Amino acid sequence: DTEVTQTPKHLVMGMTNKKSLKCEQHMGHRAMYWYKQKAKKPPELMFVYSYEKLSINESVPSRFSPECPNSSLLNLHLHALQPEDSALYLCASSQEEAVEGSPLHFGNGTRLTVT
Amino acid sequence: GEDVEQSLFLSVREGDSSVINCTYTDSSSTYLYWYKQEPGAGLQLLTYIFSNMDMKQDQRLTVLLNKKDKHLSLRIADTQTGDSAIYFCAERPYGNNRLAFGKGNQVVVIP
């Protein structure tokens, strides 16, 4: 069982829709991450929040908008997506930086299909 | 920047040992991780090692680190069918929030 919970598990949306992906952790972690993973590829970093502030944006298109309402929650707002944005979106969390290797703990992801 | 390489596919008989290899390029202090991903699931952290260590053992898993060659391996003893998955190694330099993944290695366990 994962301690990072993502909802929904599956999402199908049209290119004109607005939807949000949600992520929650209760491990007291202060860093949270969004990754995108295409089939049979490694995850690619999108965003990092550290102490609820955006610290890394890997040049992600503005149709993806992250939000960190509090230290336990991370959202990814989606608007005007393209079919090539279809992928598995993974949320992860970690203690801040150099605490015991600060491993990232991943959720099970949201499988997004853009039609 | 970090560059992590892995081979792609390994087939192993149930009960045998599996060895998955990975090379990394960052020369500074770094953490190295192994993750397992089953079909349709997220990434499960298996184990990790800091670059000042040579070896770490955790039940059926043994991680070996060759710092000179920047080579990391994961040995799974007594491989089970539930070990069939894609295994990713990943590198995270000390003090850096960027985790660099290898391409992944698919392990198929034959009963």
Short mmCIF file of C-alpha atoms in Angstrom, two decimals:
data_model
loop_
_atom_site.label_atom_id
_atom_site.label_comp_id
_atom_site.label_asym_id
_atom_site.label_seq_id
_atom_site.Cartn_x
_atom_site.Cartn_y
_atom_site.Cartn_z
CA ASP A 1 0.00 0.00 0.00
CA THR A 2 1.21 3.47 -0.85
CA GLU A 3 1.14 6.33 1.64
CA VAL A 4 0.69 8.84 -1.14
CA THR A 5 -2.89 8.85 -2.38
CA GLN A 6 -3.83 10.08 -5.84
CA THR A 7 -7.29 10.69 -7.24
CA PRO A 8 -8.80 9.91 -9.62
CA LYS A 9 -7.14 6.67 -10.73
CA HIS A 10 -8.34 7.14 -14.30
CA LEU A 11 -9.43 10.28 -16.13
CA VAL A 12 -10.66 10.77 -19.67
CA MET A 13 -11.03 14.37 -20.80
CA GLY A 14 -11.61 16.29 -23.98
CA MET A 15 -9.26 18.95 -25.21
CA THR A 16 -11.58 21.75 -24.08
CA ASN A 17 -12.20 20.38 -20.59
CA LYS A 18 -10.80 21.63 -17.30
CA LYS A 19 -9.98 18.99 -14.72
CA SER A 20 -7.76 18.57 -11.66
CA LEU A 21 -5.59 15.78 -10.34
CA LYS A 22 -5.25 15.50 -6.59
CA CYS A 23 -2.51 14.11 -4.35
CA GLU A 24 -2.41 13.74 -0.57
CA GLN A 25 0.22 12.54 1.90
CA HIS A 26 0.22 12.44 5.69
CA MET A 27 3.85 11.53 6.30
CA GLY A 28 4.82 15.07 7.27
CA HIS A 29 6.89 15.43 4.11
CA ARG A 30 7.68 18.98 3.05
CA ALA A 31 8.62 18.36 -0.58
CA MET A 32 6.06 17.22 -3.16
CA TYR A 33 6.48 16.40 -6.82
CA TRP A 34 4.58 15.87 -10.05
CA TYR A 35 6.00 13.46 -12.63
CA LYS A 36 4.71 12.46 -16.05
CA GLN A 37 5.33 8.94 -17.33
CA LYS A 38 4.72 7.68 -20.85
CA ALA A 39 4.41 3.95 -21.51
CA LYS A 40 7.66 2.00 -21.03
CA LYS A 41 9.59 5.17 -20.22
CA PRO A 42 11.02 6.50 -16.96
CA PRO A 43 9.12 9.23 -15.12
CA GLU A 44 9.91 12.81 -16.13
CA LEU A 45 9.93 15.55 -13.53
CA MET A 46 7.38 18.34 -14.01
CA PHE A 47 7.20 20.34 -10.78
CA VAL A 48 8.65 20.39 -7.27
CA TYR A 49 7.13 22.12 -4.27
CA SER A 50 9.29 22.70 -1.23
CA TYR A 51 7.62 23.99 1.94
CA GLU A 52 4.51 24.78 -0.14
CA LYS A 53 6.44 26.99 -2.56
CA LEU A 54 7.13 26.09 -6.17
CA SER A 55 10.86 25.45 -6.38
CA ILE A 56 11.24 23.67 -9.73
CA ASN A 57 9.24 23.99 -12.95
CA GLU A 58 10.82 21.91 -15.71
CA SER A 59 9.59 24.20 -18.48
CA VAL A 60 6.14 22.61 -18.37
CA PRO A 61 3.51 24.16 -20.69
CA SER A 62 1.09 26.51 -18.96
CA ARG A 63 -1.84 24.20 -19.69
CA PHE A 64 -0.55 22.35 -16.60
CA SER A 65 -0.94 24.44 -13.44
CA PRO A 66 0.24 23.08 -10.09
CA GLU A 67 -1.08 24.18 -6.73
CA CYS A 68 -0.02 23.29 -3.18
CA PRO A 69 -2.84 24.41 -0.83
CA ASN A 70 -1.08 23.04 2.25
CA SER A 71 1.76 20.77 3.21
CA SER A 72 -0.32 17.61 2.73
CA LEU A 73 -2.01 18.39 -0.57
CA LEU A 74 -0.85 18.87 -4.13
CA ASN A 75 -3.08 19.53 -7.11
CA LEU A 76 -2.44 19.64 -10.84
CA HIS A 77 -4.96 21.69 -12.78
CA LEU A 78 -5.40 20.73 -16.42
CA HIS A 79 -6.81 22.93 -19.17
CA ALA A 80 -6.82 22.69 -22.96
CA LEU A 81 -4.68 19.58 -23.04
CA GLN A 82 -3.50 17.83 -26.18
CA PRO A 83 -3.75 14.10 -26.99
CA GLU A 84 0.03 13.80 -26.52
CA ASP A 85 -0.48 14.76 -22.88
CA SER A 86 -2.05 11.35 -22.30
CA ALA A 87 0.16 9.61 -19.76
CA LEU A 88 0.43 8.34 -16.20
CA TYR A 89 0.79 11.30 -13.82
CA LEU A 90 2.61 10.43 -10.66
CA CYS A 91 2.74 12.37 -7.43
CA ALA A 92 5.55 11.87 -4.95
CA SER A 93 6.66 13.29 -1.63
CA SER A 94 9.84 13.32 0.42
CA GLN A 95 11.29 14.86 3.53
CA GLU A 96 13.20 17.95 2.62
CA GLU A 97 16.50 17.15 1.04
CA ALA A 98 19.21 15.45 3.00
CA VAL A 99 17.27 13.65 5.72
CA GLU A 100 18.20 9.94 5.54
CA GLY A 101 18.55 10.07 1.77
CA SER A 102 15.09 11.66 1.48
CA PRO A 103 13.68 8.92 -0.75
CA LEU A 104 10.71 9.88 -2.85
CA HIS A 105 7.51 7.99 -2.07
CA PHE A 106 5.22 7.70 -5.06
CA GLY A 107 1.48 7.35 -5.39
CA ASN A 108 -0.12 4.90 -7.81
CA GLY A 109 -0.75 7.64 -10.33
CA THR A 110 -3.61 8.96 -12.40
CA ARG A 111 -3.94 7.43 -15.86
CA LEU A 112 -4.96 10.38 -18.05
CA THR A 113 -6.39 10.02 -21.55
CA VAL A 114 -7.00 13.16 -23.62
CA THR A 115 -9.43 12.68 -26.50
CA GLY B 1 24.08 16.79 -14.99
CA GLU B 2 23.13 13.29 -13.98
CA ASP B 3 22.95 10.55 -16.59
CA VAL B 4 21.78 7.11 -15.50
CA GLU B 5 21.92 4.10 -17.82
CA GLN B 6 20.28 0.70 -17.59
CA SER B 7 19.94 -2.35 -19.81
CA LEU B 8 16.41 -3.19 -20.91
CA PHE B 9 15.25 -6.78 -20.38
CA LEU B 10 15.98 -9.74 -18.13
CA SER B 11 14.30 -13.14 -18.08
CA VAL B 12 14.89 -15.36 -15.04
CA ARG B 13 13.55 -18.65 -13.71
CA GLU B 14 11.65 -18.67 -10.43
CA GLY B 15 14.01 -19.45 -7.56
CA ASP B 16 17.12 -18.18 -9.37
CA SER B 17 18.87 -14.91 -8.57
CA SER B 18 18.35 -11.81 -10.69
CA VAL B 19 20.95 -9.12 -11.14
CA ILE B 20 20.05 -5.74 -12.59
CA ASN B 21 22.76 -3.25 -13.46
CA CYS B 22 22.92 0.50 -13.69
CA THR B 23 25.64 3.07 -14.31
CA TYR B 24 25.59 6.66 -13.18
CA THR B 25 27.75 9.63 -14.02
CA ASP B 26 27.50 12.19 -11.25
CA SER B 27 30.80 12.40 -9.43
CA SER B 28 29.66 14.28 -6.31
CA SER B 29 28.04 12.84 -3.18
CA THR B 30 24.85 11.22 -4.28
CA TYR B 31 22.05 8.93 -3.22
CA LEU B 32 21.17 5.98 -5.44
CA TYR B 33 17.76 4.34 -5.36
CA TRP B 34 16.02 1.28 -6.72
CA TYR B 35 12.32 1.45 -7.54
CA LYS B 36 9.96 -1.29 -8.72
CA GLN B 37 6.98 -0.61 -10.96
CA GLU B 38 4.35 -3.27 -11.56
CA PRO B 39 1.91 -2.89 -14.47
CA GLY B 40 -0.60 -0.10 -13.92
CA ALA B 41 0.98 0.95 -10.63
CA GLY B 42 3.20 3.68 -9.29
CA LEU B 43 6.82 3.33 -8.24
CA GLN B 44 7.58 1.36 -5.11
CA LEU B 45 10.79 2.27 -3.29
CA LEU B 46 12.83 -0.91 -2.74
CA THR B 47 16.06 0.34 -1.23
CA TYR B 48 18.66 3.08 -1.46
CA ILE B 49 22.33 3.63 -0.77
CA PHE B 50 24.57 6.64 -0.27
CA SER B 51 27.63 6.86 -2.47
CA ASN B 52 30.04 6.43 0.48
CA MET B 53 28.75 2.86 1.00
CA ASP B 54 29.79 -0.29 -0.87
CA MET B 55 26.92 -2.60 -0.12
CA LYS B 56 23.50 -2.76 1.47
CA GLN B 57 21.44 -5.87 2.15
CA ASP B 58 17.74 -5.94 2.91
CA GLN B 59 16.15 -9.39 3.03
CA ARG B 60 16.27 -10.77 -0.53
CA LEU B 61 17.76 -7.58 -1.95
CA THR B 62 21.48 -6.78 -2.14
CA VAL B 63 22.75 -3.50 -3.55
CA LEU B 64 26.38 -3.29 -4.62
CA LEU B 65 28.10 -0.03 -5.47
CA ASN B 66 31.35 0.22 -7.38
CA LYS B 67 32.29 3.88 -6.94
CA LYS B 68 35.34 3.69 -9.18
CA ASP B 69 33.31 2.49 -12.16
CA LYS B 70 30.12 4.32 -11.05
CA HIS B 71 28.30 1.00 -11.31
CA LEU B 72 25.27 0.04 -9.23
CA SER B 73 23.64 -3.38 -9.13
CA LEU B 74 20.57 -4.89 -7.51
CA ARG B 75 20.55 -8.61 -6.78
CA ILE B 76 17.26 -10.29 -6.00
CA ALA B 77 17.73 -13.67 -4.35
CA ASP B 78 15.21 -16.50 -4.81
CA THR B 79 13.28 -14.55 -7.45
CA GLN B 80 9.52 -14.98 -7.27
CA THR B 81 6.80 -14.43 -9.87
CA GLY B 82 5.73 -11.36 -7.89
CA ASP B 83 9.12 -9.85 -8.71
CA SER B 84 8.11 -9.48 -12.37
CA ALA B 85 8.13 -5.73 -12.94
CA ILE B 86 10.15 -2.86 -14.34
CA TYR B 87 13.02 -1.81 -12.10
CA PHE B 88 14.36 1.73 -12.21
CA CYS B 89 17.57 2.94 -10.68
CA ALA B 90 17.68 6.62 -9.87
CA GLU B 91 20.26 9.11 -8.70
CA ARG B 92 19.81 12.15 -6.51
CA PRO B 93 22.82 14.31 -5.68
CA TYR B 94 23.04 15.43 -2.06
CA GLY B 95 20.99 18.59 -1.50
CA ASN B 96 19.23 18.38 -4.86
CA ASN B 97 15.52 17.75 -5.37
CA ARG B 98 15.98 16.39 -8.89
CA LEU B 99 15.85 12.60 -9.15
CA ALA B 100 17.36 11.28 -12.40
CA PHE B 101 15.96 7.91 -13.51
CA GLY B 102 17.53 5.25 -15.66
CA LYS B 103 15.53 3.87 -18.59
CA GLY B 104 14.35 0.91 -16.56
CA ASN B 105 14.91 -2.83 -16.75
CA GLN B 106 11.99 -5.18 -17.31
CA VAL B 107 12.33 -8.40 -15.33
CA VAL B 108 10.18 -11.36 -16.33
CA VAL B 109 10.12 -14.31 -13.95
CA ILE B 110 9.33 -17.66 -15.56
CA PRO B 111 7.59 -20.18 -13.26
#
